[in-house]
Amino acid sequence: WETAARRDRCQGQARDELITGRAIVDGSLITLPGGDVRVAVGYEASRDNFQQRYTSGAAIGALRGMPFSAYGRTIHSVFGELN
């Protein structure tokens, strides 16, 4: 016979990859009597790739033959600053 604890075991595996890139440009825009007017602009992008596989109630080692489910997101952002 098989115990409830043995029937209800869970197995899982995950992979995560994060890729980011950033570009920033800053400097003096114009000079006024009170000082320089500075400007900064930038862009950033990131990509998050996540994969997982999960099972419950399967024999130990069964997870190896299961495919990964893939999830991902891409984020783009920009900014500007005047000082």
PDB file of C-alpha atoms in Angstrom:
ATOM      1  CA  TRP A   1       0.000   0.000   0.000  1.00  0.00           C
ATOM      2  CA  GLU A   2       1.024   3.585  -0.552  1.00  0.00           C
ATOM      3  CA  THR A   3       0.840   6.222   2.189  1.00  0.00           C
ATOM      4  CA  ALA A   4      -0.836   9.601   1.671  1.00  0.00           C
ATOM      5  CA  ALA A   5       2.489  11.394   2.201  1.00  0.00           C
ATOM      6  CA  ARG A   6       4.044   9.409  -0.614  1.00  0.00           C
ATOM      7  CA  ARG A   7       1.094   9.995  -2.986  1.00  0.00           C
ATOM      8  CA  ASP A   8       1.125  13.771  -2.428  1.00  0.00           C
ATOM      9  CA  ARG A   9       4.814  14.511  -3.038  1.00  0.00           C
ATOM     10  CA  CYS A  10       5.652  17.462  -5.285  1.00  0.00           C
ATOM     11  CA  GLN A  11       8.566  18.081  -7.621  1.00  0.00           C
ATOM     12  CA  GLY A  12       9.542  21.286  -9.369  1.00  0.00           C
ATOM     13  CA  GLN A  13      12.356  22.945 -11.246  1.00  0.00           C
ATOM     14  CA  ALA A  14      12.766  26.536 -12.437  1.00  0.00           C
ATOM     15  CA  ARG A  15      15.173  28.594 -14.547  1.00  0.00           C
ATOM     16  CA  ASP A  16      15.387  32.383 -14.622  1.00  0.00           C
ATOM     17  CA  GLU A  17      17.390  34.700 -16.883  1.00  0.00           C
ATOM     18  CA  LEU A  18      17.482  38.497 -16.625  1.00  0.00           C
ATOM     19  CA  ILE A  19      19.021  40.667 -19.346  1.00  0.00           C
ATOM     20  CA  THR A  20      19.279  44.465 -18.939  1.00  0.00           C
ATOM     21  CA  GLY A  21      20.673  47.340 -20.952  1.00  0.00           C
ATOM     22  CA  ARG A  22      20.921  51.042 -20.180  1.00  0.00           C
ATOM     23  CA  ALA A  23      22.016  54.172 -22.037  1.00  0.00           C
ATOM     24  CA  ILE A  24      22.353  57.610 -20.399  1.00  0.00           C
ATOM     25  CA  VAL A  25      23.434  60.917 -21.917  1.00  0.00           C
ATOM     26  CA  ASP A  26      23.960  63.998 -19.759  1.00  0.00           C
ATOM     27  CA  GLY A  27      25.712  67.313 -19.940  1.00  0.00           C
ATOM     28  CA  SER A  28      25.432  71.068 -20.004  1.00  0.00           C
ATOM     29  CA  LEU A  29      22.683  72.404 -22.274  1.00  0.00           C
ATOM     30  CA  ILE A  30      23.259  76.176 -21.909  1.00  0.00           C
ATOM     31  CA  THR A  31      25.069  78.536 -19.547  1.00  0.00           C
ATOM     32  CA  LEU A  32      23.066  81.191 -17.732  1.00  0.00           C
ATOM     33  CA  PRO A  33      24.311  83.888 -15.335  1.00  0.00           C
ATOM     34  CA  GLY A  34      23.295  81.654 -12.394  1.00  0.00           C
ATOM     35  CA  GLY A  35      25.146  78.625 -13.762  1.00  0.00           C
ATOM     36  CA  ASP A  36      24.809  75.830 -16.261  1.00  0.00           C
ATOM     37  CA  VAL A  37      21.478  74.323 -17.210  1.00  0.00           C
ATOM     38  CA  ARG A  38      22.096  70.589 -17.334  1.00  0.00           C
ATOM     39  CA  VAL A  39      20.066  67.912 -19.049  1.00  0.00           C
ATOM     40  CA  ALA A  40      20.029  64.131 -18.758  1.00  0.00           C
ATOM     41  CA  VAL A  41      18.081  61.591 -20.807  1.00  0.00           C
ATOM     42  CA  GLY A  42      18.158  57.843 -20.661  1.00  0.00           C
ATOM     43  CA  TYR A  43      16.664  54.587 -21.829  1.00  0.00           C
ATOM     44  CA  GLU A  44      16.573  51.191 -20.154  1.00  0.00           C
ATOM     45  CA  ALA A  45      15.309  47.810 -21.321  1.00  0.00           C
ATOM     46  CA  SER A  46      15.093  44.544 -19.466  1.00  0.00           C
ATOM     47  CA  ARG A  47      13.986  41.071 -20.473  1.00  0.00           C
ATOM     48  CA  ASP A  48      13.022  38.459 -17.885  1.00  0.00           C
ATOM     49  CA  ASN A  49      12.758  34.857 -19.078  1.00  0.00           C
ATOM     50  CA  PHE A  50      11.330  32.333 -16.617  1.00  0.00           C
ATOM     51  CA  GLN A  51      10.734  28.632 -17.166  1.00  0.00           C
ATOM     52  CA  GLN A  52       9.275  26.092 -14.791  1.00  0.00           C
ATOM     53  CA  ARG A  53       8.079  22.533 -14.642  1.00  0.00           C
ATOM     54  CA  TYR A  54       6.118  21.049 -11.790  1.00  0.00           C
ATOM     55  CA  THR A  55       4.324  17.843 -10.923  1.00  0.00           C
ATOM     56  CA  SER A  56       2.739  16.234  -7.919  1.00  0.00           C
ATOM     57  CA  GLY A  57       2.077  12.584  -7.251  1.00  0.00           C
ATOM     58  CA  ALA A  58       4.545  11.352  -9.892  1.00  0.00           C
ATOM     59  CA  ALA A  59       7.397   8.951  -9.316  1.00  0.00           C
ATOM     60  CA  ILE A  60      10.753  10.428  -8.376  1.00  0.00           C
ATOM     61  CA  GLY A  61      12.643  11.262 -11.568  1.00  0.00           C
ATOM     62  CA  ALA A  62       9.478  11.709 -13.667  1.00  0.00           C
ATOM     63  CA  LEU A  63      10.030  15.468 -13.757  1.00  0.00           C
ATOM     64  CA  ARG A  64      13.039  14.971 -16.025  1.00  0.00           C
ATOM     65  CA  GLY A  65      10.799  13.994 -18.942  1.00  0.00           C
ATOM     66  CA  MET A  66       8.374  16.905 -18.568  1.00  0.00           C
ATOM     67  CA  PRO A  67       8.621  20.053 -20.733  1.00  0.00           C
ATOM     68  CA  PHE A  68       9.197  23.498 -19.245  1.00  0.00           C
ATOM     69  CA  SER A  69       6.426  26.121 -19.342  1.00  0.00           C
ATOM     70  CA  ALA A  70       7.897  29.454 -20.406  1.00  0.00           C
ATOM     71  CA  TYR A  71       6.941  32.903 -19.162  1.00  0.00           C
ATOM     72  CA  GLY A  72       8.579  36.194 -19.996  1.00  0.00           C
ATOM     73  CA  ARG A  73       8.239  39.928 -19.959  1.00  0.00           C
ATOM     74  CA  THR A  74      10.013  42.851 -21.550  1.00  0.00           C
ATOM     75  CA  ILE A  75      10.123  46.278 -19.918  1.00  0.00           C
ATOM     76  CA  HIS A  76      11.147  49.530 -21.631  1.00  0.00           C
ATOM     77  CA  SER A  77      11.595  52.796 -19.758  1.00  0.00           C
ATOM     78  CA  VAL A  78      12.792  56.299 -20.571  1.00  0.00           C
ATOM     79  CA  PHE A  79      13.557  59.331 -18.446  1.00  0.00           C
ATOM     80  CA  GLY A  80      14.496  62.968 -18.799  1.00  0.00           C
ATOM     81  CA  GLU A  81      15.806  65.471 -16.282  1.00  0.00           C
ATOM     82  CA  LEU A  82      16.432  69.190 -16.488  1.00  0.00           C
ATOM     83  CA  ASN A  83      18.473  70.803 -13.715  1.00  0.00           C
TER      84      ASN A  83
END
